[in-house]
Coordinates of C-alpha atoms in Angstrom, one line a residue:
M1 CA 86.1 84.9 74.0
A2 CA 87.6 87.9 72.2
S3 CA 87.1 91.3 73.7
T4 CA 87.3 94.9 72.6
Y5 CA 88.8 97.0 75.4
A6 CA 87.9 100.6 76.0
S7 CA 90.6 103.2 76.5
P8 CA 90.6 107.1 76.7
I9 CA 89.4 108.9 73.6
A10 CA 92.0 111.6 74.1
G11 CA 92.0 114.7 71.8
L12 CA 89.9 117.7 72.8
P13 CA 86.1 118.2 72.5
S14 CA 84.7 120.9 70.2
Q15 CA 84.4 124.4 71.5
M16 CA 80.7 124.0 70.9
A17 CA 80.4 120.9 73.2
L18 CA 77.8 121.2 76.0
H19 CA 78.9 121.0 79.7
T20 CA 76.3 118.5 80.7
G21 CA 78.6 115.6 81.4
R22 CA 78.5 112.9 84.1
A23 CA 81.7 113.6 86.0
T24 CA 81.0 113.3 89.8
F25 CA 83.0 113.5 92.9
N26 CA 81.4 113.3 96.3
E27 CA 82.0 111.9 99.8
A28 CA 81.4 108.2 98.7
Y29 CA 82.6 107.8 95.1
A30 CA 84.0 109.5 92.0
L31 CA 82.9 108.9 88.4
I32 CA 85.3 109.9 85.7
P33 CA 83.5 109.4 82.4
N34 CA 85.4 108.5 79.2
G35 CA 84.6 111.9 77.7
V36 CA 86.8 113.8 80.2
M37 CA 89.9 111.7 79.7
R38 CA 91.4 114.2 77.2
D39 CA 94.9 115.3 76.3
I40 CA 94.9 118.2 78.6
V41 CA 94.6 116.0 81.8
T42 CA 97.5 113.7 81.0
S43 CA 100.6 113.6 83.2
Y44 CA 104.2 112.7 82.4
L45 CA 106.2 110.4 84.6
P46 CA 109.9 110.4 85.6
H47 CA 112.2 108.2 83.5
W48 CA 109.5 107.4 81.0
R49 CA 110.1 108.5 77.4
D50 CA 107.5 109.1 74.7
S51 CA 104.8 108.2 77.1
R52 CA 102.0 109.9 79.0
A53 CA 99.4 108.8 81.6
W54 CA 95.9 109.5 82.7
I55 CA 96.1 109.3 86.5
I56 CA 92.6 108.2 87.4
A57 CA 93.1 107.3 91.1
R58 CA 95.6 108.3 93.8
P59 CA 95.5 107.9 97.6
L60 CA 93.5 110.7 99.2
S61 CA 93.2 111.1 103.0
G62 CA 89.6 110.4 104.0
F63 CA 88.7 108.8 100.7
A64 CA 90.3 105.8 98.8
E65 CA 93.7 105.5 100.5
T66 CA 95.3 102.3 99.3
F67 CA 96.1 102.5 95.6
S68 CA 96.8 104.5 92.5
Q69 CA 95.7 103.7 89.0
Y70 CA 97.0 105.0 85.7
I71 CA 96.2 104.5 82.0
V72 CA 99.6 104.7 80.4
E73 CA 100.0 105.4 76.7
V74 CA 103.4 104.5 75.2
F75 CA 104.2 105.7 71.7
P76 CA 106.5 103.7 69.3
D77 CA 110.0 103.2 70.8
G78 CA 108.8 104.7 74.1
G79 CA 108.9 103.1 77.5
S80 CA 111.1 103.1 80.6
E81 CA 114.1 101.2 82.0
R82 CA 113.3 102.7 85.4
P83 CA 109.5 102.6 85.6
E84 CA 108.9 102.2 89.3
Q85 CA 110.6 104.6 91.8
N86 CA 109.1 103.1 95.0
P87 CA 110.8 99.8 96.1
E88 CA 107.8 99.1 98.4
A89 CA 105.2 99.3 95.5
E90 CA 103.7 96.3 93.9
G91 CA 101.9 96.6 90.5
V92 CA 99.6 95.1 88.0
L93 CA 99.7 95.9 84.3
F94 CA 96.8 95.2 82.0
V95 CA 97.0 95.9 78.3
V96 CA 94.0 97.4 76.6
A97 CA 95.5 98.5 73.2
G98 CA 98.5 97.6 71.2
Q99 CA 101.4 95.5 72.4
I100 CA 104.3 96.0 74.9
N101 CA 107.6 94.3 75.5
L102 CA 108.0 93.7 79.2
T103 CA 111.2 92.5 80.8
I104 CA 111.0 91.1 84.4
A105 CA 114.3 90.3 86.1
G106 CA 115.9 89.8 82.7
E107 CA 113.2 87.6 81.3
P108 CA 111.4 89.0 78.2
H109 CA 107.6 88.9 77.7
I110 CA 105.3 90.2 75.0
L111 CA 101.9 91.4 76.3
K112 CA 99.2 91.9 73.7
E113 CA 95.6 93.1 74.4
G114 CA 94.4 91.3 77.4
G115 CA 97.9 90.8 78.7
Y116 CA 98.3 90.9 82.5
A117 CA 101.4 91.1 84.6
F118 CA 101.8 91.1 88.4
L119 CA 105.0 92.8 89.7
P120 CA 105.8 92.3 93.4
P121 CA 107.7 95.0 95.3
G122 CA 111.4 95.3 94.5
T123 CA 111.0 93.8 91.1
Q124 CA 113.5 94.9 88.4
W125 CA 111.4 95.5 85.3
S126 CA 111.4 97.5 82.1
L127 CA 109.0 98.2 79.3
V128 CA 109.2 99.3 75.7
N129 CA 106.8 99.6 72.7
R130 CA 108.6 98.1 69.7
T131 CA 105.6 98.4 67.4
T132 CA 104.6 101.2 65.1
S133 CA 101.4 102.0 66.9
P134 CA 100.7 103.4 70.4
A135 CA 100.1 101.0 73.2
R136 CA 97.9 101.6 76.3
F137 CA 97.7 99.7 79.5
H138 CA 96.4 100.1 83.1
W139 CA 99.0 100.3 85.8
V140 CA 97.6 99.7 89.3
R141 CA 100.0 100.4 92.2
K142 CA 99.8 99.7 95.9
R143 CA 102.3 99.8 98.8
Y144 CA 102.7 96.1 99.6
E145 CA 101.9 95.2 103.2
V146 CA 104.5 92.8 104.5
V147 CA 103.4 90.2 107.0
E148 CA 105.9 88.2 109.1
G149 CA 105.8 84.6 108.1
I150 CA 104.1 85.1 104.8
D151 CA 106.2 85.2 101.6
I152 CA 106.0 88.0 99.0
P153 CA 104.3 86.5 95.9
P154 CA 106.4 86.0 92.7
A155 CA 105.9 87.9 89.5
F156 CA 103.8 86.3 86.8
V157 CA 102.5 87.1 83.3
T158 CA 99.3 85.8 81.6
N159 CA 96.5 86.9 79.3
E160 CA 92.9 87.1 80.4
Q161 CA 91.8 85.1 77.3
D162 CA 93.7 82.2 78.9
E163 CA 91.9 82.4 82.2
P164 CA 88.4 81.0 83.0
I165 CA 85.5 83.1 84.2
R166 CA 84.4 81.7 87.6
W167 CA 80.6 82.1 87.7
M168 CA 78.8 83.0 90.9
P169 CA 76.6 80.2 92.2
D170 CA 72.9 80.3 91.2
T171 CA 73.3 82.9 88.5
K172 CA 73.0 80.6 85.5
N173 CA 76.5 81.7 84.4
T174 CA 75.5 85.3 84.0
W175 CA 77.7 87.0 86.7
G176 CA 81.3 85.9 87.1
T177 CA 84.9 86.9 87.8
T178 CA 88.2 86.3 86.0
R179 CA 90.6 85.8 88.9
F180 CA 94.3 86.1 88.4
V181 CA 95.2 84.9 91.9
E182 CA 93.3 82.7 94.3
P183 CA 91.3 84.6 96.9
T184 CA 92.7 82.5 99.7
D185 CA 96.4 83.1 98.7
L186 CA 97.3 85.4 101.7
R187 CA 100.6 86.4 100.0
H188 CA 98.5 88.8 97.9
D189 CA 97.1 91.9 99.5
M190 CA 95.3 93.2 96.4
H191 CA 93.2 91.7 93.7
V192 CA 92.9 93.1 90.2
N193 CA 90.3 91.0 88.4
I194 CA 87.8 91.3 85.6
V195 CA 84.1 91.1 86.4
T196 CA 81.7 89.9 83.6
L197 CA 77.9 90.3 83.6
E198 CA 75.9 88.9 80.7
P199 CA 73.1 91.0 79.2
G200 CA 70.4 91.6 81.8
A201 CA 72.4 90.1 84.6
V202 CA 72.4 91.8 88.0
I203 CA 74.4 92.2 91.2
P204 CA 71.3 91.5 93.3
F205 CA 72.2 93.3 96.5
E206 CA 73.9 96.4 97.7
E207 CA 77.5 95.3 98.4
T208 CA 78.8 97.2 101.3
H209 CA 82.3 96.3 102.5
V210 CA 85.7 97.4 103.7
M211 CA 87.5 97.1 100.4
E212 CA 88.2 100.1 98.3
H213 CA 87.4 99.8 94.6
G214 CA 88.5 101.0 91.2
L215 CA 86.2 99.9 88.4
Y216 CA 87.1 100.7 84.8
V217 CA 84.5 99.7 82.2
L218 CA 86.2 97.7 79.5
E219 CA 83.0 97.0 77.4
G220 CA 79.2 97.2 77.5
K221 CA 76.7 99.4 79.3
A222 CA 75.0 99.2 82.7
V223 CA 73.2 101.1 85.4
Y224 CA 75.4 101.0 88.5
R225 CA 74.4 101.8 92.0
L226 CA 76.9 104.1 93.8
N227 CA 75.9 105.0 97.3
R228 CA 72.4 106.5 96.9
D229 CA 72.6 107.0 93.1
W230 CA 71.9 104.9 90.1
V231 CA 74.4 105.9 87.5
E232 CA 74.5 105.0 83.8
V233 CA 78.0 103.9 82.7
E234 CA 79.6 102.9 79.4
P235 CA 83.0 101.8 78.0
G236 CA 85.9 103.9 79.2
D237 CA 84.2 105.1 82.4
F238 CA 86.0 104.8 85.7
M239 CA 84.3 104.5 89.1
W240 CA 86.3 105.1 92.3
L241 CA 84.7 103.8 95.5
R242 CA 85.8 104.5 99.0
A243 CA 85.3 101.8 101.7
F244 CA 81.7 100.9 102.6
C245 CA 80.2 102.7 99.5
P246 CA 77.1 100.6 98.6
Q247 CA 77.1 99.2 95.1
A248 CA 75.0 97.1 92.8
C249 CA 74.4 96.7 89.1
Y250 CA 72.0 96.0 86.3
A251 CA 73.8 95.1 83.1
G252 CA 72.6 96.5 79.8
P253 CA 71.8 94.8 76.4
E254 CA 75.3 93.7 75.7
R255 CA 78.0 91.9 77.8
F256 CA 79.2 94.3 80.5
R257 CA 82.8 93.9 81.8
Y258 CA 85.1 95.9 84.1
L259 CA 88.6 95.8 85.5
L260 CA 88.2 95.7 89.3
Y261 CA 90.8 96.7 92.0
K262 CA 90.3 95.9 95.7
D263 CA 92.5 95.6 98.7
V264 CA 92.3 92.3 100.5
N265 CA 93.7 89.8 103.0
R266 CA 95.1 92.3 105.6
H267 CA 94.0 93.7 109.0
A268 CA 92.4 97.1 109.0
K269 CA 95.0 99.7 109.9
L270 CA 94.6 101.2 113.3
P271 CA 95.5 104.9 114.0
F272 CA 97.6 104.1 117.1

């Protein structure tokens, strides 16, 4: 099923705009609404040309500590031959606007909207926008946790339109996940999936778990439970949840979908 993916509105608001927004940062979660992802909060990255990024998550001691997440905008002819500076970092790219040319270990790929790439640590890759319009994609980064006797997973490229939604049992196909790797594949220590809730569907209990989360709303509207609060969210909003933050959801009148990060399949780190 075709999708329309949200991305930052950029620009700047009017000088007459009211300061009654929804941006929130507290001990359990952060909410970065689409309306605050403007030009003035973008960053520029080393060895990237004609590109900029909204950095919407980064490791913070005492908060979410395992990942960073960017929305990267690449203008025509922009890109990088040296995109990742950390040889221990793995990454996922997910295209939400336009088209990019991605080269992995010398093999070329074209990623259109919905395009998804997994990049294991140490991968040689490059990226360029060869179109005449800007391209935007999410870039999720995590330091890969090596485990003796378990191989590092290989790179792969796909498109979410080619992957099935796996519906939760007893939900009448109203709550499901597009999974890009199998949950039992212990080579992977993070999942970046897409969650779909049909109109009126619910997450019917307060999920409380060790995984950290980044949730970027791709389309639709919902009321989302974050710790003690019920928060209304819409396309382009980003929710950043620390471990054990309770969460639940009531989907709105249209299909509600979000890109979901979580850390998985590893022991909890001990401080000694």
